[in-house]
Amino acid sequence: MEGLANTIQKALAITALTSEDIFNILFSMLVALIIGIVISQTYRITHRGVNYELTFMSTLVMLAPIVALVMLFIQGNLVLSLGLVGSLSIIRFRTPIKDTRDMVYLFWSIAVGLGAGTYNWAMVALASLIILLFIFGLYLIKYGRSQNRDYILVVSGKSDYDREKIRSVINQYVQDFKMRSQTINEDLWEIVFELHLDEKLDPVLDNLLKDLREDKSISNISLLSPQLALPL
């Protein structure tokens, strides 16, 4: 036991951490962790689409303190920084970024870790607050969201059909549309239309589908939204 105590004492002596150093380390990790949680919650609130992942929120929370820890290790040491670059080159990231906004949140978390690890706590807090206001501002005004909607209408059947009649029914509700494809296989047929209409006119689609169902030659109707990230 005495030998173990001497070993621990020597190890602590080598590190030569003062109470101020310990406070700086703990406070840096705490700041990075708290802002990481804020970043993850901002991502959860402002996220739009169907590719939401809980694991990504955990990544945002832990990434900032881990980067801060890395910066605490380096502390201007060139040898350590070169060794760190060499060790990181071994890691291969295979997970694709499905949404470009996810990359923004990752970079934000990394920047917080870099700032906290170099003791720039006030700058990190102020910059994060400004970014937070920007994100919520863009979210509230729905910046970048298109005012138009594109849909794919697929109609098919087994009996004889009148294409012009189908087009006239669509034209009653949607002015901007075009036929994309037409497939005929023995007694089966299928026509694909692309519809382009204003977001406020979405309710007319219900009436369009009702009128199309009245056509006895149509046995199946499908309405698809081709957007990769469906808005909430």
mmCIF file with all atom_site columns, N, CA and C in Angstrom, residues 80-109:
data_model
loop_
_atom_site.group_PDB
_atom_site.id
_atom_site.type_symbol
_atom_site.label_atom_id
_atom_site.label_alt_id
_atom_site.label_comp_id
_atom_site.label_asym_id
_atom_site.label_entity_id
_atom_site.label_seq_id
_atom_site.pdbx_PDB_ins_code
_atom_site.Cartn_x
_atom_site.Cartn_y
_atom_site.Cartn_z
_atom_site.occupancy
_atom_site.B_iso_or_equiv
_atom_site.pdbx_formal_charge
_atom_site.auth_seq_id
_atom_site.auth_comp_id
_atom_site.auth_asym_id
_atom_site.auth_atom_id
_atom_site.pdbx_PDB_model_num
ATOM 1  N N  . LEU A 1 80  ? 2.198   17.118 -29.332 1.00 0.00 ? 80  LEU A N  1
ATOM 2  C CA . LEU A 1 80  ? 0.907   16.495 -29.057 1.00 0.00 ? 80  LEU A CA 1
ATOM 3  C C  . LEU A 1 80  ? -0.093  16.729 -30.188 1.00 0.00 ? 80  LEU A C  1
ATOM 4  N N  . SER A 1 81  ? -0.051  17.921 -30.751 1.00 0.00 ? 81  SER A N  1
ATOM 5  C CA . SER A 1 81  ? -0.984  18.223 -31.842 1.00 0.00 ? 81  SER A CA 1
ATOM 6  C C  . SER A 1 81  ? -0.696  17.361 -33.066 1.00 0.00 ? 81  SER A C  1
ATOM 7  N N  . LEU A 1 82  ? 0.586   17.162 -33.387 1.00 0.00 ? 82  LEU A N  1
ATOM 8  C CA . LEU A 1 82  ? 0.948   16.304 -34.521 1.00 0.00 ? 82  LEU A CA 1
ATOM 9  C C  . LEU A 1 82  ? 0.566   14.857 -34.241 1.00 0.00 ? 82  LEU A C  1
ATOM 10 N N  . GLY A 1 83  ? 0.765   14.415 -32.997 1.00 0.00 ? 83  GLY A N  1
ATOM 11 C CA . GLY A 1 83  ? 0.376   13.050 -32.642 1.00 0.00 ? 83  GLY A CA 1
ATOM 12 C C  . GLY A 1 83  ? -1.128  12.866 -32.718 1.00 0.00 ? 83  GLY A C  1
ATOM 13 N N  . LEU A 1 84  ? -1.863  13.921 -32.355 1.00 0.00 ? 84  LEU A N  1
ATOM 14 C CA . LEU A 1 84  ? -3.318  13.846 -32.413 1.00 0.00 ? 84  LEU A CA 1
ATOM 15 C C  . LEU A 1 84  ? -3.798  13.732 -33.849 1.00 0.00 ? 84  LEU A C  1
ATOM 16 N N  . VAL A 1 85  ? -3.204  14.516 -34.736 1.00 0.00 ? 85  VAL A N  1
ATOM 17 C CA . VAL A 1 85  ? -3.583  14.441 -36.155 1.00 0.00 ? 85  VAL A CA 1
ATOM 18 C C  . VAL A 1 85  ? -3.318  13.052 -36.704 1.00 0.00 ? 85  VAL A C  1
ATOM 19 N N  . GLY A 1 86  ? -2.184  12.469 -36.303 1.00 0.00 ? 86  GLY A N  1
ATOM 20 C CA . GLY A 1 86  ? -1.860  11.122 -36.772 1.00 0.00 ? 86  GLY A CA 1
ATOM 21 C C  . GLY A 1 86  ? -2.828  10.075 -36.258 1.00 0.00 ? 86  GLY A C  1
ATOM 22 N N  . SER A 1 87  ? -3.237  10.208 -34.995 1.00 0.00 ? 87  SER A N  1
ATOM 23 C CA . SER A 1 87  ? -4.170  9.229  -34.437 1.00 0.00 ? 87  SER A CA 1
ATOM 24 C C  . SER A 1 87  ? -5.565  9.375  -35.034 1.00 0.00 ? 87  SER A C  1
ATOM 25 N N  . LEU A 1 88  ? -5.988  10.608 -35.299 1.00 0.00 ? 88  LEU A N  1
ATOM 26 C CA . LEU A 1 88  ? -7.310  10.823 -35.888 1.00 0.00 ? 88  LEU A CA 1
ATOM 27 C C  . LEU A 1 88  ? -7.388  10.335 -37.321 1.00 0.00 ? 88  LEU A C  1
ATOM 28 N N  . SER A 1 89  ? -6.251  10.286 -38.005 1.00 0.00 ? 89  SER A N  1
ATOM 29 C CA . SER A 1 89  ? -6.263  9.807  -39.392 1.00 0.00 ? 89  SER A CA 1
ATOM 30 C C  . SER A 1 89  ? -6.610  8.325  -39.467 1.00 0.00 ? 89  SER A C  1
ATOM 31 N N  . ILE A 1 90  ? -6.507  7.609  -38.343 1.00 0.00 ? 90  ILE A N  1
ATOM 32 C CA . ILE A 1 90  ? -6.853  6.188  -38.326 1.00 0.00 ? 90  ILE A CA 1
ATOM 33 C C  . ILE A 1 90  ? -8.367  6.000  -38.347 1.00 0.00 ? 90  ILE A C  1
ATOM 34 N N  . ILE A 1 91  ? -9.083  6.951  -37.761 1.00 0.00 ? 91  ILE A N  1
ATOM 35 C CA . ILE A 1 91  ? -10.539 6.846  -37.661 1.00 0.00 ? 91  ILE A CA 1
ATOM 36 C C  . ILE A 1 91  ? -11.156 7.129  -39.024 1.00 0.00 ? 91  ILE A C  1
ATOM 37 N N  . ARG A 1 92  ? -12.071 6.274  -39.428 1.00 0.00 ? 92  ARG A N  1
ATOM 38 C CA . ARG A 1 92  ? -12.758 6.434  -40.701 1.00 0.00 ? 92  ARG A CA 1
ATOM 39 C C  . ARG A 1 92  ? -14.258 6.569  -40.427 1.00 0.00 ? 92  ARG A C  1
ATOM 40 N N  . PHE A 1 93  ? -14.816 7.687  -40.880 1.00 0.00 ? 93  PHE A N  1
ATOM 41 C CA . PHE A 1 93  ? -16.231 7.940  -40.660 1.00 0.00 ? 93  PHE A CA 1
ATOM 42 C C  . PHE A 1 93  ? -17.007 7.507  -41.892 1.00 0.00 ? 93  PHE A C  1
ATOM 43 N N  . ARG A 1 94  ? -17.886 6.533  -41.714 1.00 0.00 ? 94  ARG A N  1
ATOM 44 C CA . ARG A 1 94  ? -18.657 5.990  -42.825 1.00 0.00 ? 94  ARG A CA 1
ATOM 45 C C  . ARG A 1 94  ? -20.124 6.437  -42.804 1.00 0.00 ? 94  ARG A C  1
ATOM 46 N N  . THR A 1 95  ? -20.538 7.137  -41.778 1.00 0.00 ? 95  THR A N  1
ATOM 47 C CA . THR A 1 95  ? -21.936 7.556  -41.700 1.00 0.00 ? 95  THR A CA 1
ATOM 48 C C  . THR A 1 95  ? -22.149 8.783  -42.578 1.00 0.00 ? 95  THR A C  1
ATOM 49 N N  . PRO A 1 96  ? -23.017 8.695  -43.592 1.00 0.00 ? 96  PRO A N  1
ATOM 50 C CA . PRO A 1 96  ? -23.240 9.843  -44.481 1.00 0.00 ? 96  PRO A CA 1
ATOM 51 C C  . PRO A 1 96  ? -24.093 10.908 -43.803 1.00 0.00 ? 96  PRO A C  1
ATOM 52 N N  . ILE A 1 97  ? -23.871 12.167 -44.180 1.00 0.00 ? 97  ILE A N  1
ATOM 53 C CA . ILE A 1 97  ? -24.691 13.272 -43.691 1.00 0.00 ? 97  ILE A CA 1
ATOM 54 C C  . ILE A 1 97  ? -25.921 13.370 -44.585 1.00 0.00 ? 97  ILE A C  1
ATOM 55 N N  . LYS A 1 98  ? -27.103 13.019 -44.041 1.00 0.00 ? 98  LYS A N  1
ATOM 56 C CA . LYS A 1 98  ? -28.320 12.987 -44.835 1.00 0.00 ? 98  LYS A CA 1
ATOM 57 C C  . LYS A 1 98  ? -28.895 14.374 -45.067 1.00 0.00 ? 98  LYS A C  1
ATOM 58 N N  . ASP A 1 99  ? -28.626 15.298 -44.167 1.00 0.00 ? 99  ASP A N  1
ATOM 59 C CA . ASP A 1 99  ? -29.170 16.649 -44.273 1.00 0.00 ? 99  ASP A CA 1
ATOM 60 C C  . ASP A 1 99  ? -28.021 17.623 -44.075 1.00 0.00 ? 99  ASP A C  1
ATOM 61 N N  . THR A 1 100 ? -27.895 18.590 -44.970 1.00 0.00 ? 100 THR A N  1
ATOM 62 C CA . THR A 1 100 ? -26.790 19.552 -44.871 1.00 0.00 ? 100 THR A CA 1
ATOM 63 C C  . THR A 1 100 ? -26.870 20.370 -43.584 1.00 0.00 ? 100 THR A C  1
ATOM 64 N N  . ARG A 1 101 ? -28.072 20.520 -43.029 1.00 0.00 ? 101 ARG A N  1
ATOM 65 C CA . ARG A 1 101 ? -28.199 21.251 -41.760 1.00 0.00 ? 101 ARG A CA 1
ATOM 66 C C  . ARG A 1 101 ? -27.545 20.494 -40.614 1.00 0.00 ? 101 ARG A C  1
ATOM 67 N N  . ASP A 1 102 ? -27.492 19.186 -40.712 1.00 0.00 ? 102 ASP A N  1
ATOM 68 C CA . ASP A 1 102 ? -26.817 18.396 -39.677 1.00 0.00 ? 102 ASP A CA 1
ATOM 69 C C  . ASP A 1 102 ? -25.341 18.760 -39.605 1.00 0.00 ? 102 ASP A C  1
ATOM 70 N N  . MET A 1 103 ? -24.731 19.040 -40.752 1.00 0.00 ? 103 MET A N  1
ATOM 71 C CA . MET A 1 103 ? -23.330 19.416 -40.778 1.00 0.00 ? 103 MET A CA 1
ATOM 72 C C  . MET A 1 103 ? -23.100 20.747 -40.060 1.00 0.00 ? 103 MET A C  1
ATOM 73 N N  . VAL A 1 104 ? -24.068 21.652 -40.177 1.00 0.00 ? 104 VAL A N  1
ATOM 74 C CA . VAL A 1 104 ? -23.966 22.945 -39.485 1.00 0.00 ? 104 VAL A CA 1
ATOM 75 C C  . VAL A 1 104 ? -23.949 22.744 -37.978 1.00 0.00 ? 104 VAL A C  1
ATOM 76 N N  . TYR A 1 105 ? -24.821 21.871 -37.469 1.00 0.00 ? 105 TYR A N  1
ATOM 77 C CA . TYR A 1 105 ? -24.877 21.608 -36.026 1.00 0.00 ? 105 TYR A CA 1
ATOM 78 C C  . TYR A 1 105 ? -23.606 20.903 -35.546 1.00 0.00 ? 105 TYR A C  1
ATOM 79 N N  . LEU A 1 106 ? -23.070 20.004 -36.364 1.00 0.00 ? 106 LEU A N  1
ATOM 80 C CA . LEU A 1 106 ? -21.814 19.342 -35.997 1.00 0.00 ? 106 LEU A CA 1
ATOM 81 C C  . LEU A 1 106 ? -20.679 20.353 -35.906 1.00 0.00 ? 106 LEU A C  1
ATOM 82 N N  . PHE A 1 107 ? -20.594 21.244 -36.883 1.00 0.00 ? 107 PHE A N  1
ATOM 83 C CA . PHE A 1 107 ? -19.524 22.252 -36.872 1.00 0.00 ? 107 PHE A CA 1
ATOM 84 C C  . PHE A 1 107 ? -19.692 23.215 -35.709 1.00 0.00 ? 107 PHE A C  1
ATOM 85 N N  . TRP A 1 108 ? -20.931 23.538 -35.371 1.00 0.00 ? 108 TRP A N  1
ATOM 86 C CA . TRP A 1 108 ? -21.213 24.400 -34.221 1.00 0.00 ? 108 TRP A CA 1
ATOM 87 C C  . TRP A 1 108 ? -20.735 23.731 -32.937 1.00 0.00 ? 108 TRP A C  1
ATOM 88 N N  . SER A 1 109 ? -21.016 22.464 -32.765 1.00 0.00 ? 109 SER A N  1
ATOM 89 C CA . SER A 1 109 ? -20.584 21.746 -31.573 1.00 0.00 ? 109 SER A CA 1
ATOM 90 C C  . SER A 1 109 ? -19.056 21.662 -31.498 1.00 0.00 ? 109 SER A C  1
#
